[in-house]
Coordinates of N, CA and C in Angstrom, one line a residue:
Chain A
M21 N -11.1 4.7 13.2 CA -10.2 6.0 12.6 C -9.1 5.8 13.9
L22 N -7.6 6.4 13.3 CA -6.6 6.4 14.0 C -6.3 4.8 14.8
D23 N -6.8 3.8 14.0 CA -6.4 2.8 14.6 C -5.6 1.6 13.6
A24 N -4.9 1.0 14.0 CA -3.9 -0.2 13.2 C -5.1 -1.0 12.7
V25 N -4.6 -1.2 11.4 CA -5.4 -2.4 10.6 C -4.5 -3.9 10.4
N26 N -5.1 -4.8 10.8 CA -4.4 -6.0 11.2 C -4.4 -6.8 9.9
L27 N -3.8 -6.4 8.5 CA -4.2 -7.1 7.1 C -4.6 -8.9 7.4
E28 N -3.8 -9.6 8.3 CA -4.0 -11.3 8.5 C -5.5 -11.2 8.6
E29 N -6.0 -10.1 10.2 CA -7.4 -10.5 10.4 C -8.4 -9.9 9.5
K30 N -7.9 -9.1 8.5 CA -9.2 -8.8 7.7 C -9.5 -10.1 6.8
F31 N -8.5 -10.7 6.2 CA -8.3 -11.5 5.4 C -9.0 -12.6 6.0
G32 N -9.1 -12.8 7.3 CA -9.8 -13.8 8.1 C -11.4 -13.8 7.9
L33 N -12.0 -12.2 7.6 CA -13.0 -11.8 8.1 C -14.3 -12.7 6.3
F34 N -13.3 -13.3 5.8 CA -14.2 -13.2 4.7 C -13.6 -14.4 3.9
D35 N -14.4 -15.1 2.7 CA -13.7 -16.5 2.0 C -13.8 -16.2 0.5
E36 N -15.1 -15.4 0.1 CA -15.4 -15.2 -1.5 C -14.2 -14.9 -2.0
A37 N -13.8 -15.1 -3.1 CA -12.7 -15.0 -4.0 C -13.1 -13.6 -5.2
W38 N -12.3 -13.1 -5.6 CA -12.6 -11.7 -6.4 C -13.5 -10.7 -6.0
S39 N -13.9 -10.5 -4.9 CA -14.8 -9.8 -4.1 C -13.8 -8.6 -3.1
P40 N -13.3 -7.5 -3.8 CA -12.7 -7.1 -2.7 C -13.6 -6.0 -1.6
K41 N -12.9 -6.3 -0.3 CA -13.6 -5.5 0.6 C -12.6 -4.1 0.6
I42 N -13.1 -3.3 1.2 CA -12.4 -2.1 1.6 C -11.7 -2.5 2.9
V43 N -10.7 -1.8 2.9 CA -10.1 -1.6 4.7 C -9.4 -0.4 4.9
G44 N -9.6 0.5 4.0 CA -8.8 1.7 4.5 C -9.0 3.2 3.2
H45 N -9.3 4.4 3.6 CA -9.1 5.0 2.3 C -8.5 6.1 2.5
L46 N -7.8 6.8 1.9 CA -7.2 7.9 1.9 C -6.8 8.7 0.6
N47 N -6.8 10.6 0.9 CA -6.9 10.7 -0.4 C -7.5 10.5 -2.1
G48 N -8.8 10.0 -1.7 CA -9.3 9.5 -2.6 C -9.0 8.2 -3.2
Q49 N -8.3 7.4 -2.6 CA -7.8 6.2 -3.1 C -8.4 5.3 -1.7
L50 N -8.7 3.8 -2.0 CA -9.1 3.0 -1.2 C -8.2 1.8 -1.1
V51 N -7.6 1.1 0.2 CA -7.1 -0.2 0.3 C -8.3 -1.1 0.5
K52 N -7.8 -2.1 -0.6 CA -8.8 -3.3 -0.2 C -8.1 -4.3 0.1
V53 N -8.8 -5.4 0.5 CA -8.2 -6.8 0.5 C -8.9 -7.7 -0.5
V54 N -8.5 -8.9 -1.1 CA -9.1 -9.4 -2.2 C -8.2 -10.8 -2.3
K55 N -9.2 -11.8 -2.1 CA -9.0 -13.7 -2.5 C -9.0 -13.8 -3.8
L56 N -7.8 -14.2 -4.4 CA -7.7 -14.8 -5.4 C -8.0 -16.4 -5.9
R57 N -9.0 -17.0 -6.3 CA -8.7 -18.2 -6.9 C -9.1 -18.6 -8.3
G58 N -8.2 -19.3 -8.9 CA -8.3 -19.3 -10.0 C -8.0 -18.0 -11.4
E59 N -8.7 -18.1 -12.2 CA -8.2 -16.6 -13.0 C -9.4 -15.6 -13.3
F60 N -9.2 -14.9 -13.4 CA -10.1 -13.5 -13.4 C -10.3 -13.6 -15.0
V61 N -10.8 -11.9 -15.5 CA -11.4 -11.9 -16.9 C -10.4 -10.8 -17.4
W62 N -10.0 -11.0 -18.6 CA -9.2 -9.9 -18.8 C -9.7 -8.4 -19.1
H63 N -9.3 -7.6 -18.7 CA -9.8 -6.2 -18.8 C -8.7 -4.9 -18.5
H64 N -9.1 -3.7 -18.8 CA -8.3 -2.9 -18.2 C -8.8 -1.7 -17.9
H65 N -8.0 -0.5 -17.3 CA -9.2 0.3 -16.6 C -8.8 1.8 -17.4
D66 N -9.6 2.4 -17.7 CA -8.8 3.6 -18.7 C -8.4 4.8 -17.7
E67 N -9.1 4.8 -16.6 CA -8.3 6.3 -15.7 C -7.5 5.8 -14.4
E68 N -7.6 4.7 -14.1 CA -6.5 4.4 -12.9 C -5.8 3.3 -13.2
D69 N -4.7 3.7 -12.5 CA -3.3 2.8 -12.0 C -3.7 2.0 -10.7
E70 N -3.5 0.7 -11.1 CA -3.6 -0.4 -9.7 C -2.4 -0.8 -9.2
L71 N -2.2 -1.2 -7.6 CA -1.3 -1.4 -7.1 C -1.8 -2.8 -6.3
F72 N -0.6 -4.0 -7.0 CA -1.4 -5.3 -6.0 C -0.1 -5.9 -5.7
L73 N -0.5 -5.8 -4.2 CA 0.4 -5.9 -3.2 C 0.4 -7.6 -2.8
V74 N 1.4 -8.8 -2.9 CA 0.7 -9.9 -2.7 C 1.0 -10.4 -1.2
V75 N 0.1 -10.6 -0.4 CA 0.4 -11.1 1.3 C 0.8 -12.8 1.3
R76 N -0.3 -13.3 0.8 CA 0.1 -14.8 0.5 C 0.1 -15.7 -1.0
G77 N 0.3 -16.7 -1.0 CA 0.7 -17.1 -2.2 C 1.3 -16.4 -3.3
E78 N 0.9 -16.8 -4.8 CA 1.7 -16.3 -5.7 C 0.5 -15.7 -6.7
L79 N 0.9 -14.7 -7.3 CA -0.2 -13.9 -8.4 C 0.6 -13.9 -9.6
R80 N -0.2 -14.5 -10.4 CA 0.6 -14.8 -11.9 C -0.6 -13.3 -12.9
M81 N 0.1 -12.2 -13.1 CA -0.3 -11.1 -13.7 C 0.0 -11.5 -15.5
R82 N -1.1 -11.5 -16.0 CA -1.0 -11.9 -17.6 C -0.8 -10.8 -18.5
F83 N -0.2 -10.6 -18.9 CA -0.2 -8.9 -20.0 C -0.5 -9.5 -21.5
R84 N -0.8 -8.9 -22.2 CA -0.9 -9.5 -23.6 C 0.4 -9.9 -24.5
D85 N 1.3 -9.7 -23.9 CA 3.0 -10.3 -24.6 C 3.8 -10.7 -23.3
R86 N 3.5 -10.8 -22.2 CA 4.1 -11.3 -21.1 C 3.1 -11.9 -19.9
D87 N 4.4 -12.5 -19.0 CA 3.5 -12.4 -17.5 C 4.2 -12.4 -16.6
V88 N 3.8 -11.9 -15.1 CA 4.7 -11.2 -14.2 C 4.2 -11.9 -13.1
L89 N 5.1 -12.9 -12.3 CA 4.5 -13.9 -11.4 C 5.3 -12.7 -10.1
V90 N 4.3 -12.3 -8.9 CA 4.5 -11.8 -7.8 C 4.3 -12.6 -6.8
K91 N 5.7 -12.5 -6.2 CA 5.3 -12.9 -4.7 C 5.2 -12.2 -3.5
P92 N 5.0 -13.2 -2.2 CA 4.4 -12.5 -0.7 C 5.8 -11.3 -0.5
G93 N 5.2 -10.5 -0.3 CA 6.6 -9.3 -0.2 C 6.7 -8.2 -1.3
E94 N 6.2 -8.4 -2.1 CA 6.2 -8.0 -3.8 C 4.9 -7.1 -3.9
F95 N 4.9 -6.2 -5.1 CA 3.9 -5.5 -5.4 C 4.3 -5.3 -6.8
L96 N 3.1 -5.3 -7.6 CA 2.9 -5.0 -9.1 C 2.1 -3.5 -9.5
I97 N 2.4 -2.4 -10.3 CA 1.8 -1.9 -10.5 C 0.9 -2.0 -12.1
V98 N -0.1 -2.0 -12.2 CA -0.8 -2.0 -13.5 C -0.8 -0.7 -13.8
P99 N -0.3 0.2 -15.1 CA -0.9 1.0 -15.1 C -2.1 1.3 -16.0
R100 N -2.8 2.6 -15.8 CA -4.1 2.9 -16.8 C -3.7 2.1 -18.1
T101 N -5.3 1.9 -18.6 CA -4.9 1.2 -20.2 C -4.3 0.2 -20.4
V102 N -3.3 -0.5 -19.7 CA -2.7 -1.5 -19.9 C -3.5 -2.6 -19.7
E103 N -4.4 -3.8 -20.4 CA -4.6 -5.1 -20.2 C -4.1 -6.3 -19.8
H104 N -5.1 -6.5 -18.8 CA -4.4 -7.7 -18.1 C -5.2 -8.7 -17.3
L105 N -4.4 -9.8 -17.1 CA -5.5 -11.2 -16.5 C -4.8 -11.4 -15.1
P106 N -5.4 -11.4 -13.8 CA -4.8 -11.5 -13.0 C -5.2 -13.0 -12.6
V107 N -4.3 -14.2 -12.6 CA -4.6 -15.4 -12.1 C -3.9 -16.0 -10.7
A108 N -4.5 -16.6 -10.2 CA -3.9 -17.0 -8.9 C -3.3 -18.3 -9.2
E109 N -2.1 -18.4 -9.0 CA -0.8 -19.2 -9.3 C -1.0 -20.5 -8.4
S110 N -0.8 -19.7 -7.2 CA -1.7 -20.3 -5.7 C -2.9 -21.3 -5.7
D111 N -3.1 -22.3 -4.7 CA -4.4 -22.1 -4.7 C -5.5 -21.3 -4.2
E112 N -4.9 -20.4 -3.4 CA -5.0 -19.1 -2.7 C -4.4 -17.8 -2.8
V113 N -4.7 -16.8 -3.3 CA -3.9 -15.9 -3.5 C -4.3 -14.3 -2.5
W114 N -3.6 -13.9 -1.6 CA -4.4 -12.8 -0.8 C -3.4 -11.9 -1.3
V115 N -4.2 -10.3 -1.5 CA -3.7 -9.4 -2.3 C -3.7 -8.1 -1.6
V116 N -3.5 -7.2 -1.4 CA -3.8 -5.9 -0.8 C -3.8 -5.2 -2.2
L117 N -5.0 -4.3 -3.0 CA -5.1 -3.1 -3.7 C -5.1 -1.8 -3.2
F118 N -4.5 -1.2 -4.2 CA -4.4 0.1 -3.8 C -4.8 0.9 -5.1
E119 N -5.6 1.6 -5.1 CA -6.4 2.2 -6.0 C -7.3 3.2 -5.9
P120 N -7.7 4.4 -7.1 CA -8.7 5.2 -7.0 C -10.1 4.3 -6.3
A121 N -10.6 5.5 -5.8 CA -12.3 5.0 -4.8 C -12.8 4.8 -6.6
S122 N -12.9 5.1 -7.7 CA -13.3 5.3 -9.2 C -12.9 3.7 -9.2
T123 N -12.1 3.2 -8.8 CA -11.9 1.6 -9.8 C -13.1 0.7 -9.4
L124 N -13.6 0.0 -10.9 CA -14.2 -1.0 -11.1 C -13.6 -2.3 -11.0
N125 N -13.7 -3.8 -10.5 CA -12.8 -4.2 -10.2 C -12.7 -5.2 -11.8
T126 N -13.6 -5.1 -12.3 CA -13.7 -5.8 -13.9 C -12.8 -4.3 -15.1
G127 N -12.7 -3.3 -14.5 CA -12.5 -2.5 -15.5 C -13.7 -2.1 -16.6
N128 N -13.1 -2.2 -17.7 CA -13.8 -1.9 -19.0 C -14.6 -3.0 -19.3
V129 N -14.3 -4.0 -18.7 CA -15.9 -5.1 -19.0 C -16.6 -5.4 -17.6
V130 N -18.0 -5.0 -18.0 CA -18.9 -5.0 -16.7 C -19.5 -6.4 -17.2
G131 N -19.6 -7.1 -16.4 CA -20.5 -8.6 -16.6 C -20.8 -9.1 -15.0
E132 N -20.8 -10.9 -15.2 CA -21.3 -11.0 -13.8 C -19.8 -11.1 -12.6
R133 N -18.7 -11.0 -13.5 CA -17.6 -10.6 -12.0 C -17.5 -9.6 -11.8
T134 N -18.4 -8.8 -12.2 CA -18.3 -6.9 -11.7 C -18.9 -7.1 -10.5
V135 N -18.2 -6.5 -9.2 CA -19.1 -6.2 -8.1 C -18.7 -4.5 -8.0
T136 N -20.3 -4.1 -7.6 CA -20.8 -2.7 -7.7 C -20.4 -2.5 -6.1
Q137 N -21.0 -3.3 -5.2 CA -21.1 -2.6 -3.7 C -20.2 -3.2 -3.0
L138 N -19.3 -2.3 -2.7 CA -17.9 -3.1 -2.3 C -18.2 -3.3 -0.5
E139 N -17.8 -4.2 0.1 CA -17.9 -4.1 1.8 C -17.1 -3.6 2.3
Q140 N -17.2 -2.7 3.4 CA -16.1 -2.2 4.1 C -16.0 -2.9 5.3
L141 N -14.8 -3.7 5.4 CA -14.4 -4.8 6.6 C -14.1 -3.8 7.8
Chain B
M6 N 9.5 -1.0 -15.2 CA 7.7 -0.4 -15.5 C 7.5 -2.0 -15.8
L7 N 6.4 -2.4 -15.1 CA 5.6 -3.6 -15.4 C 6.4 -4.9 -14.5
D8 N 6.9 -4.6 -13.9 CA 8.0 -5.5 -12.9 C 7.5 -5.6 -12.0
A9 N 7.4 -6.7 -10.8 CA 7.3 -6.7 -9.4 C 8.4 -6.0 -8.6
V10 N 7.8 -5.3 -7.7 CA 9.1 -4.9 -6.7 C 8.9 -5.9 -5.4
N11 N 10.4 -5.8 -5.1 CA 10.4 -7.1 -4.0 C 10.8 -6.0 -2.7
L12 N 9.8 -5.6 -1.8 CA 9.9 -5.2 -0.8 C 11.4 -5.0 0.1
E13 N 11.6 -6.1 0.5 CA 13.0 -6.6 1.6 C 14.3 -6.1 0.8
E14 N 14.2 -6.6 -0.8 CA 15.1 -6.1 -1.6 C 15.3 -4.5 -1.4
K15 N 14.5 -4.1 -1.8 CA 14.6 -2.5 -1.8 C 15.1 -1.8 -0.4
F16 N 14.8 -2.7 0.7 CA 15.1 -2.2 2.0 C 16.8 -2.4 2.1
G17 N 17.4 -3.4 1.5 CA 18.6 -3.6 1.7 C 19.2 -3.3 0.8
L18 N 18.9 -1.9 -0.2 CA 19.7 -1.1 -1.0 C 19.7 0.0 -0.4
F19 N 19.6 0.7 1.3 CA 20.0 1.9 1.8 C 20.0 1.4 3.4
D20 N 20.8 2.3 4.1 CA 20.6 2.1 5.5 C 20.1 3.3 6.2
E21 N 20.3 4.1 5.6 CA 19.6 5.9 6.3 C 18.3 5.9 6.9
A22 N 18.0 6.5 8.1 CA 16.9 6.5 8.9 C 16.1 7.9 8.4
W23 N 14.6 7.6 8.5 CA 14.2 8.7 8.5 C 14.1 9.5 6.4
S24 N 14.7 8.8 5.4 CA 14.6 9.3 4.3 C 14.1 8.4 3.6
P25 N 12.9 8.9 3.2 CA 11.9 7.6 2.5 C 12.7 7.5 1.2
K26 N 12.4 7.0 0.2 CA 13.0 6.2 -1.0 C 11.5 6.1 -1.6
I27 N 11.4 6.3 -3.2 CA 10.4 6.3 -4.0 C 10.8 4.7 -4.7
V28 N 9.5 4.0 -4.4 CA 9.5 2.7 -5.1 C 8.9 2.2 -5.7
G29 N 7.8 3.8 -6.0 CA 6.8 3.4 -7.1 C 5.8 4.6 -7.1
H30 N 5.2 4.8 -8.4 CA 4.2 5.8 -8.4 C 2.8 5.5 -9.2
L31 N 2.0 5.8 -8.6 CA 0.3 5.5 -9.6 C -0.4 6.6 -9.3
N32 N -1.5 7.3 -9.9 CA -2.4 8.0 -9.1 C -2.1 8.9 -8.8
G33 N -1.2 9.7 -8.8 CA -0.6 11.0 -8.6 C 0.0 10.6 -6.9
Q34 N -0.1 9.3 -6.8 CA 0.6 9.1 -5.3 C 1.6 8.1 -5.0
L35 N 2.5 8.4 -4.4 CA 4.0 7.8 -4.4 C 3.9 6.3 -2.9
V36 N 4.7 5.5 -3.7 CA 5.0 4.3 -2.8 C 6.3 4.7 -2.0
K37 N 6.6 4.5 -0.7 CA 7.9 5.1 -0.8 C 8.5 3.6 0.5
V38 N 9.9 3.6 0.7 CA 10.1 2.9 1.6 C 11.0 3.6 2.6
V39 N 10.8 3.4 4.1 CA 11.6 4.3 5.0 C 12.0 3.0 6.2
K40 N 13.0 3.6 6.5 CA 13.4 2.9 7.6 C 13.8 3.9 9.2
L41 N 13.2 3.6 10.0 CA 13.1 4.2 11.4 C 13.7 4.0 12.5
R42 N 14.8 4.9 13.1 CA 15.5 4.4 14.1 C 15.0 5.8 15.2
G43 N 14.9 5.5 16.2 CA 14.8 6.6 17.2 C 13.3 7.4 16.7
E44 N 13.2 8.7 17.5 CA 11.8 9.4 17.1 C 12.1 10.7 16.1
F45 N 11.1 10.5 15.5 CA 11.1 11.7 14.4 C 10.6 13.2 15.2
V46 N 9.9 13.7 14.7 CA 9.7 15.3 15.2 C 7.5 15.6 14.8
W47 N 7.4 15.7 15.9 CA 6.2 16.1 15.7 C 5.5 17.1 14.8
H48 N 5.0 16.6 13.8 CA 4.6 17.3 12.8 C 3.1 17.1 12.0
H49 N 2.2 17.7 11.4 CA 1.2 17.7 10.4 C 1.6 17.4 8.9
H50 N 0.1 17.0 8.3 CA 0.3 17.4 7.0 C -1.3 18.0 6.9
D51 N -0.9 19.7 6.2 CA -2.5 20.2 6.0 C -3.2 19.2 4.6
E52 N -2.5 18.7 3.7 CA -3.5 18.5 3.0 C -3.9 17.0 2.1
E53 N -2.6 16.1 3.2 CA -2.6 14.9 2.6 C -2.6 13.7 4.2
D54 N -3.0 12.8 3.5 CA -3.7 11.9 4.3 C -2.3 10.4 4.2
E55 N -1.8 10.0 5.2 CA -0.6 9.2 5.3 C -0.7 7.6 5.7
L56 N -0.4 7.0 4.8 CA -0.5 5.3 5.0 C 0.9 4.6 5.6
F57 N 1.1 4.4 6.9 CA 2.1 3.7 7.1 C 1.7 2.0 7.0
L58 N 2.4 1.1 6.6 CA 2.6 0.0 6.3 C 3.7 -0.7 7.0
V59 N 3.4 -1.4 8.1 CA 5.0 -2.0 8.7 C 5.1 -3.0 8.5
V60 N 6.9 -3.2 8.0 CA 7.0 -4.6 7.6 C 7.9 -5.5 8.2
R61 N 8.4 -4.8 8.9 CA 9.5 -5.4 10.1 C 9.5 -4.2 11.1
G62 N 9.8 -4.8 12.2 CA 9.7 -4.0 13.8 C 8.5 -3.6 14.1
E63 N 8.6 -2.7 15.2 CA 7.3 -2.0 15.7 C 7.2 -0.5 15.4
L64 N 6.1 0.3 15.0 CA 6.3 1.9 14.9 C 5.1 1.9 15.9
R65 N 5.5 3.0 16.8 CA 4.7 3.7 17.8 C 4.6 5.1 17.1
M66 N 2.9 5.1 16.9 CA 2.5 6.4 16.6 C 2.0 7.4 17.6
R67 N 2.6 8.4 17.6 CA 2.2 8.9 19.0 C 1.2 10.4 18.5
F68 N 0.0 10.4 19.2 CA -0.8 11.4 18.7 C -0.8 12.3 20.2
R69 N -1.3 13.4 20.0 CA -1.1 14.3 21.2 C -2.1 13.7 22.3
D70 N -3.0 13.0 22.2 CA -4.5 12.1 23.4 C -3.8 10.5 23.6
R71 N -2.8 10.3 22.5 CA -3.1 8.6 22.8 C -2.2 8.2 21.6
D72 N -1.3 6.9 22.3 CA -0.5 6.0 21.1 C -1.2 4.9 20.5
V73 N -0.5 4.9 19.3 CA -1.0 3.9 18.2 C 0.6 2.9 17.9
L74 N 0.2 1.5 18.7 CA 1.4 0.4 18.1 C 1.1 0.1 16.7
V75 N 2.0 -0.2 15.9 CA 1.5 -0.6 14.7 C 2.9 -1.3 14.4
K76 N 2.4 -2.8 14.1 CA 3.0 -4.3 14.1 C 3.4 -4.8 12.6
P77 N 4.1 -5.5 12.1 CA 4.4 -6.1 11.2 C 3.0 -6.9 10.6
G78 N 2.9 -6.6 8.9 CA 1.7 -7.2 8.8 C 0.1 -6.0 9.0
E79 N 0.3 -5.1 9.9 CA 0.1 -3.8 10.1 C -0.2 -2.5 9.4
F80 N -1.6 -2.0 9.0 CA -1.0 -0.7 8.4 C -2.1 0.7 9.4
L81 N -1.7 1.7 9.5 CA -2.4 2.9 10.2 C -2.5 4.3 9.0
I82 N -3.2 4.6 8.7 CA -3.8 5.9 8.2 C -3.7 7.2 8.9
V83 N -2.9 7.8 8.9 CA -2.9 9.5 9.6 C -3.8 10.4 9.0
P84 N -4.7 11.0 9.5 CA -5.6 12.0 8.3 C -4.6 13.2 8.0
R85 N -5.2 13.8 7.2 CA -4.3 15.3 7.1 C -5.0 16.2 8.3
T86 N -4.0 16.8 8.9 CA -4.2 18.0 9.6 C -3.8 17.4 11.2
V87 N -3.8 16.2 11.2 CA -3.6 15.4 12.5 C -2.6 15.3 13.3
E88 N -1.6 16.0 14.0 CA -0.5 15.7 14.6 C -0.4 14.4 15.0
H89 N 1.1 14.1 14.4 CA 1.9 12.8 14.7 C 3.4 12.7 15.0
L90 N 3.6 12.1 15.5 CA 5.5 11.8 16.2 C 5.8 10.0 15.5
P91 N 6.2 9.6 14.6 CA 6.4 8.8 14.8 C 7.5 7.9 15.5
V92 N 7.7 7.0 15.9 CA 8.6 6.3 17.4 C 9.2 4.9 16.6
A93 N 10.4 4.7 16.4 CA 10.5 3.4 16.4 C 10.7 2.6 17.8
E94 N 9.4 1.7 17.6 CA 9.5 1.0 18.8 C 10.5 -0.2 19.0
S95 N 11.1 -0.5 18.0 CA 12.3 -1.7 18.0 C 13.2 -0.8 17.5
D96 N 14.3 -1.5 17.8 CA 16.1 -0.8 17.2 C 15.7 0.1 15.8
E97 N 15.0 -1.1 15.0 CA 14.6 -0.5 13.5 C 13.6 -1.0 13.0
V98 N 13.2 0.1 12.5 CA 11.6 -0.2 11.7 C 11.4 -0.3 10.4
W99 N 10.8 -0.9 9.6 CA 10.7 -0.7 8.3 C 9.5 -0.5 8.0
V100 N 9.4 0.4 6.9 CA 7.8 1.2 7.2 C 7.5 1.3 5.5
V101 N 6.8 1.1 5.0 CA 6.1 1.4 3.4 C 5.0 2.5 3.7
L102 N 5.2 3.2 3.0 CA 4.4 4.8 2.9 C 3.5 4.9 1.5
F103 N 2.2 5.0 1.6 CA 1.5 5.5 0.6 C 1.0 6.7 0.7
E104 N 1.3 7.9 -0.2 CA 0.6 9.3 0.3 C 1.3 10.0 -1.1
P105 N 0.3 11.0 -1.0 CA 0.1 11.8 -2.7 C 2.1 12.3 -2.7
A106 N 2.1 12.7 -3.7 CA 3.1 13.1 -4.1 C 3.8 14.5 -3.7
S107 N 3.0 15.0 -3.5 CA 3.2 16.1 -2.5 C 4.0 16.2 -1.3
T108 N 3.6 15.4 -0.5 CA 3.8 14.7 0.8 C 5.1 15.4 1.1
L109 N 5.4 15.8 2.0 CA 6.7 16.3 2.5 C 7.0 15.8 3.9
N110 N 8.1 15.1 4.1 CA 8.1 14.3 5.5 C 8.2 14.7 6.9
T111 N 8.1 15.9 7.0 CA 8.0 16.6 8.2 C 6.7 17.4 8.2
G112 N 6.2 17.5 7.0 CA 4.9 18.2 7.0 C 5.2 19.7 6.9
N113 N 4.5 20.1 8.4 CA 4.8 21.7 8.3 C 5.5 22.0 9.1
V114 N 6.4 21.4 9.3 CA 7.6 21.5 10.2 C 8.9 21.3 9.5
V115 N 9.7 22.5 8.7 CA 10.4 22.4 7.5 C 11.8 22.3 8.7
G116 N 12.7 21.8 8.5 CA 14.0 21.6 9.3 C 14.8 20.9 8.9
E117 N 15.9 20.4 10.1 CA 16.9 19.7 9.5 C 16.6 18.1 9.3
R118 N 15.6 17.6 9.4 CA 14.8 16.0 9.4 C 14.2 16.3 7.9
T119 N 14.0 17.3 7.1 CA 13.6 17.5 6.2 C 14.1 17.0 4.9
V120 N 13.1 16.3 4.0 CA 14.3 15.8 3.1 C 13.4 15.9 1.5
T121 N 14.0 17.2 0.8 CA 13.2 17.8 -0.3 C 13.4 16.8 -1.4
Q122 N 14.9 16.3 -1.6 CA 14.7 15.4 -2.9 C 14.9 14.0 -2.7
L123 N 13.9 13.2 -2.9 CA 13.8 12.0 -2.7 C 14.5 11.0 -3.8
E124 N 15.0 10.3 -3.2 CA 15.6 9.3 -4.1 C 14.9 8.3 -4.9
Q125 N 15.2 8.0 -6.0 CA 14.2 6.7 -6.5 C 14.9 5.2 -6.5
L126 N 14.3 4.1 -6.2 CA 15.3 2.9 -5.8 C 15.1 2.3 -7.2

């Protein structure tokens, strides 16, 4: 508590993709770090807006009607109810997530990619 | 909406220090960018936790019992009710803030440094 959190250091602590780790919490929201490789699954969140801040690599966020490319030093906010498919445009993409504590990674689509027990780093 | 936000580009749009600009909103929280020069004022927030993510320069966060230095690529969460004094350790520091929309920059200490009308970039 009351210590600075170094993002690079946190990303160095794990390797698995699509499994968000908690690195901070405030105001009922969580700060998470996640590594992306390949593509995820189409999903949406009924109640939560999600922020994706790219730290390394490039993220392609696919929407049903368009794609948005998100580069290092850029963030994208996906509003609740909007279907999206995160795709790692680079071999590996490092993303910081900012979202409510209630957010499930696969949103409305519970399946093998769903992570329910998030590790805190 | 649904566009990537480039932080460097947003910081390039203004020069004044200690005047946060809104660059995103989600889940009742705001994403803000702010430039720091010199030191601010001691204050706390009764109801809001604040996240400071440093993008450029070094931020010294002073607490009553210690200091925490926050470097680029690092963030610090200051919990509600904790008195703090942000100080620009470098000539100029670029900081991204995540905090509830209700957050006043000077917290409990309303004065000449208080900004009530935040510009949206």
